[in-house]
Coordinates of C-alpha atoms and ligand atoms in Angstrom, one line a residue:
X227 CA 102.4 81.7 77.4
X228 CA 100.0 80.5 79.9
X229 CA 96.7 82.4 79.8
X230 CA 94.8 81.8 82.5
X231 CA 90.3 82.5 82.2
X232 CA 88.2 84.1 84.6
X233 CA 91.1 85.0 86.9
X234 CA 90.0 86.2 90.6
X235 CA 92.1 89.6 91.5
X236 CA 91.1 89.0 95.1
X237 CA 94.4 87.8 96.1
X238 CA 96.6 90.5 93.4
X239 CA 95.2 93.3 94.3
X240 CA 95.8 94.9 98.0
X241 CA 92.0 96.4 97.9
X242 CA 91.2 92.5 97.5
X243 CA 87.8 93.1 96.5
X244 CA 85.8 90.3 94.1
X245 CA 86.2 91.0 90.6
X246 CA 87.5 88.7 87.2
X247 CA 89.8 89.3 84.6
X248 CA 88.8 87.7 81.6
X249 CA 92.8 86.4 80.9
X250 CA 95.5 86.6 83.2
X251 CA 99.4 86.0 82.4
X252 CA 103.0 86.7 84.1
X253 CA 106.1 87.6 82.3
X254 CA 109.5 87.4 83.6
X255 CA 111.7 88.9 81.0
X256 CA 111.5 91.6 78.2
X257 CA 111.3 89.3 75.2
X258 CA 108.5 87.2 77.2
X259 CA 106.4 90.5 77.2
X260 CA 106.5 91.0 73.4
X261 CA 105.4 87.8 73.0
X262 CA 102.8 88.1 74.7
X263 CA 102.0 91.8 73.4
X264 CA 102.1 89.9 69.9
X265 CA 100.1 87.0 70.8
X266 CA 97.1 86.6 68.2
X267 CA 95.0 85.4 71.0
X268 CA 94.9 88.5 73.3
X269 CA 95.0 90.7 69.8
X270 CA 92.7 93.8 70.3
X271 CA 91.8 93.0 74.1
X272 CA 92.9 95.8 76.2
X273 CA 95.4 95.1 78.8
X274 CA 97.0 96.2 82.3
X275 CA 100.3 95.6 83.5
X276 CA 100.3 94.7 87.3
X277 CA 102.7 94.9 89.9
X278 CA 101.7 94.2 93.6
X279 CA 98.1 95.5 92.6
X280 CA 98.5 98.3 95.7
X281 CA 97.5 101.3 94.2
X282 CA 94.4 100.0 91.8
X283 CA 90.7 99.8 92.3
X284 CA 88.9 98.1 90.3
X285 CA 85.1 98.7 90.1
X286 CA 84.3 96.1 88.1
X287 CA 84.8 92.5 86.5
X288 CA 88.1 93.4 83.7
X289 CA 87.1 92.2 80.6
X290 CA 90.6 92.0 79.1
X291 CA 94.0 90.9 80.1
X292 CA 95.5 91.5 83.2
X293 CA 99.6 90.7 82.9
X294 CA 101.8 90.3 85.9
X295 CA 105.2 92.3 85.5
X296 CA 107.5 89.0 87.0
X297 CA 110.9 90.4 85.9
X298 CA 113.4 89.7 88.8
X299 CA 117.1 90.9 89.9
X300 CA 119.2 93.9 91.4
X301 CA 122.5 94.3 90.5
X302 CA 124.8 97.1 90.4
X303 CA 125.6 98.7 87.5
X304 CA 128.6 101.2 88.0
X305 CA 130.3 102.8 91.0
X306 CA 133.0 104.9 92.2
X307 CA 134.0 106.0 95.9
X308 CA 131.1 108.2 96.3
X309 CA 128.5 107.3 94.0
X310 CA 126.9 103.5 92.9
X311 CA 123.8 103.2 90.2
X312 CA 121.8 100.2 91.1
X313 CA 119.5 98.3 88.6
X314 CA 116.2 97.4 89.7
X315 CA 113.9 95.1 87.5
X316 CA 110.2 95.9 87.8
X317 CA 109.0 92.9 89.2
X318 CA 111.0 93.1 92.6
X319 CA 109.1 94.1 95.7
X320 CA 110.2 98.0 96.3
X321 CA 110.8 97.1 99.8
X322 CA 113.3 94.2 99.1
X323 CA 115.6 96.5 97.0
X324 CA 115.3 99.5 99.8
X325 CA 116.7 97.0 102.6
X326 CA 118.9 95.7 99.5
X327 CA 120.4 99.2 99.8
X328 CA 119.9 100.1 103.3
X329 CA 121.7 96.9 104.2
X330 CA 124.8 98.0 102.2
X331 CA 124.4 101.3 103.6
X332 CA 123.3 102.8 100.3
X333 CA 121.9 105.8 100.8
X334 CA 119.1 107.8 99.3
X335 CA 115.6 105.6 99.3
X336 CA 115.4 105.1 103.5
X337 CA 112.7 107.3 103.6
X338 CA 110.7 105.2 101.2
X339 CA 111.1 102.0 103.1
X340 CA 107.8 99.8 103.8
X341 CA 105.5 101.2 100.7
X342 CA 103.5 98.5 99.1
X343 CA 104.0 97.3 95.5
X344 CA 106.9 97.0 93.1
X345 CA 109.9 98.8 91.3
X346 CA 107.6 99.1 88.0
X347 CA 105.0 101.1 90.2
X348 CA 107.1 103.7 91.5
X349 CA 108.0 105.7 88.6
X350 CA 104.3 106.0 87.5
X351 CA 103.3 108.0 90.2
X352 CA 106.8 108.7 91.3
X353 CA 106.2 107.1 95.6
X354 CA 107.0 109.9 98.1
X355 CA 107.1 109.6 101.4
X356 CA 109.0 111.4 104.3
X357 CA 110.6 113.7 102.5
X358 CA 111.6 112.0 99.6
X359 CA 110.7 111.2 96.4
X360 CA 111.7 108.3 93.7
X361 CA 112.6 111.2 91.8
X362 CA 115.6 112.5 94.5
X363 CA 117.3 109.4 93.5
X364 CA 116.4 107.9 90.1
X365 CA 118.7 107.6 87.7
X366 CA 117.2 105.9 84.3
X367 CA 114.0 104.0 83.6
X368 CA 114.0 101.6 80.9
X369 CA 110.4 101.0 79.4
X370 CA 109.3 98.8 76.3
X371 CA 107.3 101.0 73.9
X372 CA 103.8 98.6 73.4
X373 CA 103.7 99.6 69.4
X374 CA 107.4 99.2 68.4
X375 CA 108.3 97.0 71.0
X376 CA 110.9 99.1 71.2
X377 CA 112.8 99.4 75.0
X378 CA 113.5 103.0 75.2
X379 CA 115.6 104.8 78.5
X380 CA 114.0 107.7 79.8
X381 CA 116.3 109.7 81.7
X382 CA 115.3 111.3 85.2
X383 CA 114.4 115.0 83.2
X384 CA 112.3 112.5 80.5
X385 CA 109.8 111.6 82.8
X386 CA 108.6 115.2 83.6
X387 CA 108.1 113.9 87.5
X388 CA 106.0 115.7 89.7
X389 CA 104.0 115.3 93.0
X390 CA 102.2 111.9 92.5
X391 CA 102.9 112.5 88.5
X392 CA 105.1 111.2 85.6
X393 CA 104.9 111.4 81.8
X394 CA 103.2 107.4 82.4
X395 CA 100.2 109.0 83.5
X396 CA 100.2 111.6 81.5
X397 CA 101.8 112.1 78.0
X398 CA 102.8 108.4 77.5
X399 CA 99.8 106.9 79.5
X400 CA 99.4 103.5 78.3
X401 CA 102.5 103.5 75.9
X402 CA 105.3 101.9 77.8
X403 CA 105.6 99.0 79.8
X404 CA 108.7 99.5 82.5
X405 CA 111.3 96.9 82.6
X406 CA 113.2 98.6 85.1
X407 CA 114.6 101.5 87.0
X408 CA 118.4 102.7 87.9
X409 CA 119.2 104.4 90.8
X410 CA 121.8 106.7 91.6
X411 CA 122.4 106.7 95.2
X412 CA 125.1 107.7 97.6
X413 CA 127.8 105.4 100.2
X414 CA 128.9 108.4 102.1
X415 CA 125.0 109.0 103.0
X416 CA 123.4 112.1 104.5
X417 CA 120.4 111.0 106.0
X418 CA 117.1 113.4 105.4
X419 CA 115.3 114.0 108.6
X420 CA 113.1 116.7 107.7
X421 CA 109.6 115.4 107.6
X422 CA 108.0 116.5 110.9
X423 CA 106.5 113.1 111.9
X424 CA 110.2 111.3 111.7
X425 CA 112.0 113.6 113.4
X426 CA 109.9 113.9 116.0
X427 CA 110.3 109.8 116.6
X428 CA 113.8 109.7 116.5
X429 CA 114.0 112.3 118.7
X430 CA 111.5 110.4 121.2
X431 CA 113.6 107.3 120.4
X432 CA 116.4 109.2 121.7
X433 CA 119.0 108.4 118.0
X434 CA 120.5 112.0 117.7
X435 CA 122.4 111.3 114.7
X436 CA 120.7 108.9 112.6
X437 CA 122.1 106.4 110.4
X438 CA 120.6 105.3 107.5
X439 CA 119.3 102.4 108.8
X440 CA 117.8 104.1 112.1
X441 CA 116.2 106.3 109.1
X442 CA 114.1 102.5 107.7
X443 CA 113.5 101.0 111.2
X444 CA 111.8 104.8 112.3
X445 CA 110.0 105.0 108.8
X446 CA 109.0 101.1 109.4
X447 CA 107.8 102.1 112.7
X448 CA 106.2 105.3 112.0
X449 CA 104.3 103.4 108.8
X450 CA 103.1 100.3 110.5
X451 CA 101.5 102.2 113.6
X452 CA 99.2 104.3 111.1
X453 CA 98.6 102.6 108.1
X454 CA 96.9 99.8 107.8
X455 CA 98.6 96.0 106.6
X456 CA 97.0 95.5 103.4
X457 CA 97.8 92.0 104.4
X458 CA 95.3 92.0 106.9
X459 CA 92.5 94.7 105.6
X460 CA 92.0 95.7 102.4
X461 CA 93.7 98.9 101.1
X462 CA 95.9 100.8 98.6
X463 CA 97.3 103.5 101.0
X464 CA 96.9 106.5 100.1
X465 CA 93.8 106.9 97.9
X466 CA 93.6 110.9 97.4
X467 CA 96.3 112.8 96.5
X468 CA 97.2 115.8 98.5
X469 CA 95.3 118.7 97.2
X470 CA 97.9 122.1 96.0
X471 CA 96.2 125.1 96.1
X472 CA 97.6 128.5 95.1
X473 CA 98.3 130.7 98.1
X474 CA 95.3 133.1 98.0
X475 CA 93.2 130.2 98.5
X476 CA 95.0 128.6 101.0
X477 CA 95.2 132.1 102.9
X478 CA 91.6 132.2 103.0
X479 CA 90.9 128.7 104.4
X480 CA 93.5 128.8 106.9
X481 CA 91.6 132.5 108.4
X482 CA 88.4 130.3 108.6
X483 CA 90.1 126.9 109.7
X484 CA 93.7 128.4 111.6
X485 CA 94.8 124.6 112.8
X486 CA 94.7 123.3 109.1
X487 CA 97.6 120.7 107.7
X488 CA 99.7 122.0 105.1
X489 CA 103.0 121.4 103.5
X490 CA 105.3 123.7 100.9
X491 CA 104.6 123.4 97.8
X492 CA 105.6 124.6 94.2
X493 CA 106.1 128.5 94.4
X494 CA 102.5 130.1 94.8
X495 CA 101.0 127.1 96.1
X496 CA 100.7 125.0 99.3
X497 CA 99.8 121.2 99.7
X498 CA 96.7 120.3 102.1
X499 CA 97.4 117.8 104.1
X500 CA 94.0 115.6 102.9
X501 CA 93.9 113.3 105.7
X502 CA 93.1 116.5 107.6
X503 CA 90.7 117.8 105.7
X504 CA 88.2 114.4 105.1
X505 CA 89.2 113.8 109.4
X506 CA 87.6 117.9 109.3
X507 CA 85.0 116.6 107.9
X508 CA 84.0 113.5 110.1
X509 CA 84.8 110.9 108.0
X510 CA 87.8 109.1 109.8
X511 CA 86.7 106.1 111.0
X512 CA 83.2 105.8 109.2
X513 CA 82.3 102.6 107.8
X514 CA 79.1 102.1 104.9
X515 CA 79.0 98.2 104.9
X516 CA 82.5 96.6 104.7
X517 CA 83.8 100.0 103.0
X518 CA 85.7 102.5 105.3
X519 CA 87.8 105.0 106.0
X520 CA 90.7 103.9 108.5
X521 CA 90.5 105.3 111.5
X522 CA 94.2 106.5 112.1
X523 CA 94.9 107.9 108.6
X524 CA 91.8 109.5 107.2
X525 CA 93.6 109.3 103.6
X526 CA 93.4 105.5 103.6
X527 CA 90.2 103.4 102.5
X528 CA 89.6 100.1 103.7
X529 CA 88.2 96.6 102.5
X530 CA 87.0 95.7 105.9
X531 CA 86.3 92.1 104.4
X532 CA 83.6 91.6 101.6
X533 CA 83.4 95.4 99.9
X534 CA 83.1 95.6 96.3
X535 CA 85.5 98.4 93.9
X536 CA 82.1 100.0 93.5
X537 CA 81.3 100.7 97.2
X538 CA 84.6 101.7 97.8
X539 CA 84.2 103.8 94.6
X540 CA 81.3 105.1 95.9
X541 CA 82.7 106.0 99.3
X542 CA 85.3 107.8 97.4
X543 CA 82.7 110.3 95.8
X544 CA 80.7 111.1 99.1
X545 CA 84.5 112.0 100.7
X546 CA 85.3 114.3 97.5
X547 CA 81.7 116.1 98.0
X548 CA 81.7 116.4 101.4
X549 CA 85.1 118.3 101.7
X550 CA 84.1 120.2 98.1
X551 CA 81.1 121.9 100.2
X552 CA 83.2 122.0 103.1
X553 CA 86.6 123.8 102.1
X554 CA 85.6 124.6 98.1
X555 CA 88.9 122.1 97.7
X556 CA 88.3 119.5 95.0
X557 CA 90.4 115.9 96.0
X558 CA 91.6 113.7 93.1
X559 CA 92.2 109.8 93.8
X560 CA 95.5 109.1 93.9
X561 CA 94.7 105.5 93.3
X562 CA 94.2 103.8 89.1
X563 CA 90.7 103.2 88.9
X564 CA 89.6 100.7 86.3
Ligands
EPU696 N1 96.3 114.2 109.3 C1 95.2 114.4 110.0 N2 94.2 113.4 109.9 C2 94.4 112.2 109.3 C3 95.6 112.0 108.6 C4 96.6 113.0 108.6 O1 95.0 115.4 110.6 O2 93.6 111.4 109.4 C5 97.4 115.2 109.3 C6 98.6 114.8 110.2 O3 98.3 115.1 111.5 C7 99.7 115.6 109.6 C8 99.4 115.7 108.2 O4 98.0 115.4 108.1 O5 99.8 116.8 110.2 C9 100.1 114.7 107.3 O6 99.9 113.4 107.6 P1 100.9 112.2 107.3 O7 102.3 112.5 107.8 O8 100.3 110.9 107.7 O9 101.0 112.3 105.7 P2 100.0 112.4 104.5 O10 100.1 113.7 103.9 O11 98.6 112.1 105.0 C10 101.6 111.6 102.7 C11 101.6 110.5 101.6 C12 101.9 109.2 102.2 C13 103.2 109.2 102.9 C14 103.1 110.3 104.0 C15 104.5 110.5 104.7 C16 100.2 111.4 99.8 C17 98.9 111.3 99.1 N3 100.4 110.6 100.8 O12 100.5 111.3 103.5 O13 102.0 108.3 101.1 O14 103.5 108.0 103.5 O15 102.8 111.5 103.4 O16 105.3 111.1 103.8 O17 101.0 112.2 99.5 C18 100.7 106.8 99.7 O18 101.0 107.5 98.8 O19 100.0 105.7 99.6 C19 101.2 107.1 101.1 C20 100.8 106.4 102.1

């Protein structure tokens, strides 16, 4: 094992804001991990497992081990004329394994081309975007337990997916490490244009019946014109989560606010669109020192170049009050604070 001291997360986290790790190691394989989980040297430290860093903030120097989930390969685990399960380890890039699929006309994860970070990630906060979620087309994830060492398969029902939710943030937070994740996806594939924003540019792109691959080049297009390249500034997309509300509530903002942003939700409820309501509320655009809030998506903030976790942090909580006294609708990060 290679433990590395004082590691700077600048360059593994997307927010790339200055902080240390006390330790920092990779693994590339299951048995690698339990090694390391065993190690007398990190005993009783407390640890997080990393992906592409792109959906944590960290407010602070860690003052444990931070461990890089490495694990590599795709490879295709059944199939019949219809159907093919595909096996994912957790250390690939999600994008790679969506143009793995798109590329072999695979359907069922087009809509979730282009979103930051790694197959481990996904099933945590189960990625949505356009229409789809991880959890339209997972299969199986296979997880190793941190106190057996056990590797346990948790089937699609098992992880209790939600909006933005799994039982590995809830339930089993901090109890399994994921090794990787099955799909079950389609080669006869019906594409899903339903999402407002994507049919509306494949209409103005003129492509009338979409394939599956006009489906990731729109999504590609539709994501790199409004969201920022963490790449180039600082970010972690998304860093609320879209507020549900039951209806009553919802009835009596939209009298008061008619042009509001809002989505289906679960029966009774209806998803805010929170982009809408922080833009409602003046922040898009705003920038406190190198902290901001990007000025086409109002859901993203930004690491313009030298922001600490903290100011971001703090940028966070004066969004939350602002549309609290505003609309009486409490936002929750979407992003893993630490
Ligand atoms: N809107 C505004 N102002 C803004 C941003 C959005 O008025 O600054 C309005 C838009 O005009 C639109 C509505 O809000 O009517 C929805 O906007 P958008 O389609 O951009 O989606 P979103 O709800 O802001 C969610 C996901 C994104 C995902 C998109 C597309 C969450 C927390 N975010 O954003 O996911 O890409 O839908 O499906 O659910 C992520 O999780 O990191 C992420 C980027």
């Amino acid at each position: 094992m290679r433990l590395l001291e004082n590691y700077p997360m600048q360059d593994i986290t997307t927010f790339h804001a200055k902080v240390f790790a006390k330790y920092y190691t990779v693994f590339s394989s299951a048995s690698f991990l339990k090694q390391i989980l065993t190690s007398p040297e990190l005993k009783g430290l407390p640890f997080i497992i990393l992906g592409g860093g792109s959906n944590v903030l960290f407010t602070g120097d860690f003052n444990g081990v931070i461990i890089r989930n490495a694990i590599e390969g795709i490879e295709v685990v059944s199939q019949d004329e219809n159907t093919i399960f595909i096996k994912a380890s957790a250390g690939e890039k999600w994008h790679d394994v969506v143009l793995y699929c798109v590329n072999r006309n695979y359907g069922g994860i087009e809509n979730l081309s282009l979103i930051p970070g790694t197959v481990g990630a996904g099933p945590i906060q189960n990625i949505g975007a356009y229409g789809v979620e991880l959890k339209d087309v997972l299969h199986e994830v296979e997880a190793m337990n941190v106190h057996t060492f056990e590797i346990h398969k948790f089937s699609n029902a098992e992880c209790k997916f939600g909006y933005r939710e799994s039982i590995f943030k809830k339930e089993e937070k901090g109890n399994y490490i994921i090794l990787s994740v099955t799909f079950k996806l389609t080669k006869n594939p019906k594409v899903n244009v339903s999402y407002g924003s994507l049919s509306k540019e494949l209409e103005s792109l003129g492509i009338t019946n979409p394939t599956i691959k006009d489906v990731s080049n729109t999504v590609i297009k539709i994501r790199s014109s409004k969201l920022p390249d963490p790449d180039k500034i600082g970010n972690a997309g998304s860093f609320f989560k879209n507020p549900v509300i039951p209806n009553e509530q919802f009835d009596k903002i939209k009298e008061l606010h008619p042009s509001i942003a809002y989505f289906p939700a679960t029966p009774g409820h209806t998803k805010l669109a929170a982009g809408w309501l922080i833009e409602q509320c003046g922040w898009k655009g705003k920038r406190i020192g190198d902290a901001g809030v990007h000025k086409d998506q109002a859901l993203v903030l930004v690491n313009y170049a030298d922001a600490t976790g903290k100011e971001i942090f703090d940028l966070s909580a004066k969004i939350i009050a602002s549309v609290k006294e505003k609309f009486g609708v409490e936002l929750e990060r979407e992003v893993n604070i630490f």
